[in-house]
PDB file of C-alpha atoms in Angstrom:
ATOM      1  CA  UNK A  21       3.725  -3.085  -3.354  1.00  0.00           C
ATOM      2  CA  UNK A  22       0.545  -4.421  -4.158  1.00  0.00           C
ATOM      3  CA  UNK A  23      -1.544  -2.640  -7.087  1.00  0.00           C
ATOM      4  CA  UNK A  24      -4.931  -0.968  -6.758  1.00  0.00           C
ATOM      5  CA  UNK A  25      -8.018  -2.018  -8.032  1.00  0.00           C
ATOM      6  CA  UNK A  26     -10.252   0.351 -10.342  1.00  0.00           C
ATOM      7  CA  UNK A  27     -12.505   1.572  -7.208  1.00  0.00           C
ATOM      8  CA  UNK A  28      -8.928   1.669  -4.863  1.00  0.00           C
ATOM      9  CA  UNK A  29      -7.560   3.743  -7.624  1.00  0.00           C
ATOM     10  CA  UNK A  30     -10.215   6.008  -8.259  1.00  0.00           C
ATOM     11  CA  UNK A  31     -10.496   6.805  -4.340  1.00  0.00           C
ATOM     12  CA  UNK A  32      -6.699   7.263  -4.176  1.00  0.00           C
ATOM     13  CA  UNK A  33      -6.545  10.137  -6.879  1.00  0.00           C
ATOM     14  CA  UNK A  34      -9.415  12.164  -4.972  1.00  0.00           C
ATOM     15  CA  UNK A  35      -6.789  11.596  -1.405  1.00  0.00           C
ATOM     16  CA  UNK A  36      -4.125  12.566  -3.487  1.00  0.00           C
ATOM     17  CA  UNK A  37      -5.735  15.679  -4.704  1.00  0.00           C
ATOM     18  CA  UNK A  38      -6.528  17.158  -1.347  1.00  0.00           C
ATOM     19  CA  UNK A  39      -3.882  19.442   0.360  1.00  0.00           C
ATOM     20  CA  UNK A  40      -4.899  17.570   3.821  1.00  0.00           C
ATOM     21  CA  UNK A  41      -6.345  14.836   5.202  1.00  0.00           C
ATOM     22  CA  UNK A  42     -10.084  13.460   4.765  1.00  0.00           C
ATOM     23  CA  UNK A  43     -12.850  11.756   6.114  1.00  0.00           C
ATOM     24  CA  UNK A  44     -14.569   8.664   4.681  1.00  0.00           C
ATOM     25  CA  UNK A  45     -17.787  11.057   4.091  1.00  0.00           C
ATOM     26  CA  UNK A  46     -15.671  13.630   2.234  1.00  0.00           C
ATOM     27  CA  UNK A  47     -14.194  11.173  -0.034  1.00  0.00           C
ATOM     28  CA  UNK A  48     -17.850   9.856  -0.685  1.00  0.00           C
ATOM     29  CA  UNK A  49     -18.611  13.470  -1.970  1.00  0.00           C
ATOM     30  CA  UNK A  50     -15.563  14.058  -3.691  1.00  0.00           C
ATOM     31  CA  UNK A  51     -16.484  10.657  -5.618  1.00  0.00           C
ATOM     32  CA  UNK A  52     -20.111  11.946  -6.584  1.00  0.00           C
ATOM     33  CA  UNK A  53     -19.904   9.964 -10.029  1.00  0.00           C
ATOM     34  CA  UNK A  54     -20.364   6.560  -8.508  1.00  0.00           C
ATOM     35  CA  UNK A  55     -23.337   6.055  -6.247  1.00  0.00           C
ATOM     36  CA  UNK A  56     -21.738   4.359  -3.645  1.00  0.00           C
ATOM     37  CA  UNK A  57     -22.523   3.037  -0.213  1.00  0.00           C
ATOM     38  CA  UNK A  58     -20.897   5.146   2.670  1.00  0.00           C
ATOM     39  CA  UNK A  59     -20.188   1.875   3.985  1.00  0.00           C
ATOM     40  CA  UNK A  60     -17.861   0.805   0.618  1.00  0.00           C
ATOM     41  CA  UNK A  61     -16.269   4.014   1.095  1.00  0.00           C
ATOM     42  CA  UNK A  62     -14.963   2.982   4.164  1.00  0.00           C
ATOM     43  CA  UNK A  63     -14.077  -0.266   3.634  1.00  0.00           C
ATOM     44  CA  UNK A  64     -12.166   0.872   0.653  1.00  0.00           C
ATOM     45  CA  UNK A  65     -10.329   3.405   2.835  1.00  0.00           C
ATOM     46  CA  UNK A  66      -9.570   0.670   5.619  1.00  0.00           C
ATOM     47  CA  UNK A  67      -8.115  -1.674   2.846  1.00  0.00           C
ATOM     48  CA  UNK A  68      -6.071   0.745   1.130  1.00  0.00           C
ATOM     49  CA  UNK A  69      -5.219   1.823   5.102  1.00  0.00           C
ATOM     50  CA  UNK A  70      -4.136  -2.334   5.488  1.00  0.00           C
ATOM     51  CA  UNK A  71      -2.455  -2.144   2.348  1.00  0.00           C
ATOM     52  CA  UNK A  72      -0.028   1.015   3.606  1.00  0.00           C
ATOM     53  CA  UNK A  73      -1.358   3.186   0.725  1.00  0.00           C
ATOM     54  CA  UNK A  74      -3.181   5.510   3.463  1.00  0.00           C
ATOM     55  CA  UNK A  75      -2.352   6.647   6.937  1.00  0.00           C
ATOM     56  CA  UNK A  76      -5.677   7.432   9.514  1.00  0.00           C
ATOM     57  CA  UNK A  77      -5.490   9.939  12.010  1.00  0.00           C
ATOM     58  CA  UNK A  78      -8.365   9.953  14.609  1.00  0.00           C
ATOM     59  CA  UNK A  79     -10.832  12.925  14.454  1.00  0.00           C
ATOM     60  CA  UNK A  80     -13.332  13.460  17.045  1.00  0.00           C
ATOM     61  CA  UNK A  81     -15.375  10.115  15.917  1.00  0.00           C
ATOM     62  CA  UNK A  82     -14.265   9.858  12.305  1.00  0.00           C
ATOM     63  CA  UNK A  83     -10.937   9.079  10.568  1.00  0.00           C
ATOM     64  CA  UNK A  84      -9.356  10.838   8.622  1.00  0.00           C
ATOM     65  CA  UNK A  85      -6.882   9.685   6.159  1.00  0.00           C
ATOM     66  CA  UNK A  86      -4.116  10.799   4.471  1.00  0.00           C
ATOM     67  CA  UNK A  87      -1.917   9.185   1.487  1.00  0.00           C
ATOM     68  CA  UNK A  88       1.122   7.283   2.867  1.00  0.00           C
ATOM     69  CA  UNK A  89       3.467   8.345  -0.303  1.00  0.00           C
ATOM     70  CA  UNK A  90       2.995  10.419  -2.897  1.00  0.00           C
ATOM     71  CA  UNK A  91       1.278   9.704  -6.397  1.00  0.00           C
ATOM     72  CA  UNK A  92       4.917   9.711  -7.804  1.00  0.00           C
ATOM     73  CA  UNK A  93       6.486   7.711  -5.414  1.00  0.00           C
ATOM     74  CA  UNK A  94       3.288   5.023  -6.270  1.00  0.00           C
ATOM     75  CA  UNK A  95       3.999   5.400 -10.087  1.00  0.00           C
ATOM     76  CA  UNK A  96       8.239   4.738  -9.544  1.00  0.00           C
ATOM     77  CA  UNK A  97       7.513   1.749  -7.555  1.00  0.00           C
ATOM     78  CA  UNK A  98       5.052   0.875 -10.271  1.00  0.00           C
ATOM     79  CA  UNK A  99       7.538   1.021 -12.430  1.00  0.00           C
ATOM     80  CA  UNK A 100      10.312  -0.824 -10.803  1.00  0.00           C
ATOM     81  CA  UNK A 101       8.391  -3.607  -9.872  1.00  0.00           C
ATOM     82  CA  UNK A 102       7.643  -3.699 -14.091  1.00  0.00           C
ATOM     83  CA  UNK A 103      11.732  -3.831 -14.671  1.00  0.00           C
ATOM     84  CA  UNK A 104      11.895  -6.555 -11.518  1.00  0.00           C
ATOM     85  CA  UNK A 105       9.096  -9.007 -14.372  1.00  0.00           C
ATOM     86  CA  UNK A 106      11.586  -8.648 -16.752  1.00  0.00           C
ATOM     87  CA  UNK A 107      14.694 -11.191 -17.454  1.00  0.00           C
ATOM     88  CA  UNK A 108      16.708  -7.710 -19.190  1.00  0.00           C
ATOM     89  CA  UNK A 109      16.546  -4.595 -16.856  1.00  0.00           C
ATOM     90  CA  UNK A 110      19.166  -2.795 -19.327  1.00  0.00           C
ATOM     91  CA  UNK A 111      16.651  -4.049 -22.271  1.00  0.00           C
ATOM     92  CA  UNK A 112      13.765  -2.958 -21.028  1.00  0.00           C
ATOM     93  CA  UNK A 113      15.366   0.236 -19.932  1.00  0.00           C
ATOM     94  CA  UNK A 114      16.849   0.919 -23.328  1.00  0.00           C
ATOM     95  CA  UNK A 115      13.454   0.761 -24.949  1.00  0.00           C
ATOM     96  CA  UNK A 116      12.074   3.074 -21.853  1.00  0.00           C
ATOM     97  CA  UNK A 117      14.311   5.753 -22.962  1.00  0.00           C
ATOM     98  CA  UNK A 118      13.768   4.745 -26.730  1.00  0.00           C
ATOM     99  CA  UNK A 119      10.645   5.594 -26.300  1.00  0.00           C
ATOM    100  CA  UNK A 120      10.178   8.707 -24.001  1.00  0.00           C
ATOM    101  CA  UNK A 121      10.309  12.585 -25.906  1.00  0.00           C
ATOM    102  CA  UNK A 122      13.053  14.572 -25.797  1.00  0.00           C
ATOM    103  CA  UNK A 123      11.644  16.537 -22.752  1.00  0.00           C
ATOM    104  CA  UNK A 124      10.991  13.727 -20.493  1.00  0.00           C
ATOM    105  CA  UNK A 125      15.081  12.255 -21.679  1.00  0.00           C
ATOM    106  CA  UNK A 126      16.111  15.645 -20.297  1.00  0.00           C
ATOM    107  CA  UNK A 127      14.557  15.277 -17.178  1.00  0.00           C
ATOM    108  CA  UNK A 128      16.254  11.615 -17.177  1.00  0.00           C
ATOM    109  CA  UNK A 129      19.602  13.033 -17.686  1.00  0.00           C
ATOM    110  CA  UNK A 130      19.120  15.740 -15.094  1.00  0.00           C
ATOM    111  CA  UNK A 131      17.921  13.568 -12.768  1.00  0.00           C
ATOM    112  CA  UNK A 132      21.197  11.297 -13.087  1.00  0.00           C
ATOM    113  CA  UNK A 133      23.623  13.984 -12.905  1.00  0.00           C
ATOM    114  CA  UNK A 134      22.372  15.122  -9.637  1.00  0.00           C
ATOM    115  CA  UNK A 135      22.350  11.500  -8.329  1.00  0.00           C
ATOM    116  CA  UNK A 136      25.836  10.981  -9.903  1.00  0.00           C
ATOM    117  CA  UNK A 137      26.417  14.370  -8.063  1.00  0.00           C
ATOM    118  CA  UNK A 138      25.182  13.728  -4.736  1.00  0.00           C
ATOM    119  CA  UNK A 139      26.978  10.170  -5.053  1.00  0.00           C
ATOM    120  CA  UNK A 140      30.146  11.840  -5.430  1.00  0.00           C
ATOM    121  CA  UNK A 141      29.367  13.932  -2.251  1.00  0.00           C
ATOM    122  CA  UNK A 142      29.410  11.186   0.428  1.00  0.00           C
TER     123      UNK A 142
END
């Protein structure tokens, strides 16, 4: 997966935050803090379309688009692909869950035992 650029990643969290699909205009509202071309808007949303982070529905004349995963699913593969640049997965793991609060370990652990669980069911 390829990352996202400042301007990719700022249009992405507006997409993410709708509960349905939008148009290239509505995304240029939705990012009223930059004064930005309708045409960069939609050249943003057509890479980030070629780049599988959006799907685009047709709408009358307009697209609309829609994210392809989820922001979490983004942020795991993010953080995959940062154990796959490492020469010590179990290393750099230990130090993840060195480092994460109590909380966060027992979503970790609960998350495992229901893997572990539904392992043990097939």
């Amino acid at each position: 997966m390829k990352g996202l650029g400042e301007l990719e990643r700022s249009i992405m969290d507006i997409i993410w935050a709708q509960p349905s699909p939008v148009t290239a205009r509505e995304v240029g509202r939705l990012i009223a803090d930059r004064d930005l071309a309708p045409t960069t808007v939609m050249t943003v949303l057509d890479r980030l379309t070629r780049k599988g982070f959006l799907l685009r529905t047709r709408d009358g004349r307009a697209w609309r688009y829609a994210p392809a995963e989820s922001r979490d699913a983004y942020v795991a593969e993010l953080m995959l692909e940062a154990l796959d640049l490492t020469g010590d997965r179990s290393a750099a793991l230990t130090r993840f869950a060195q480092a994460v609060t109590g909380t966060e370990a027992d979503i970790l652990r609960r998350a495992l035992t229901d893997l572990e669980g539904e392992l043990e069911d097939e």
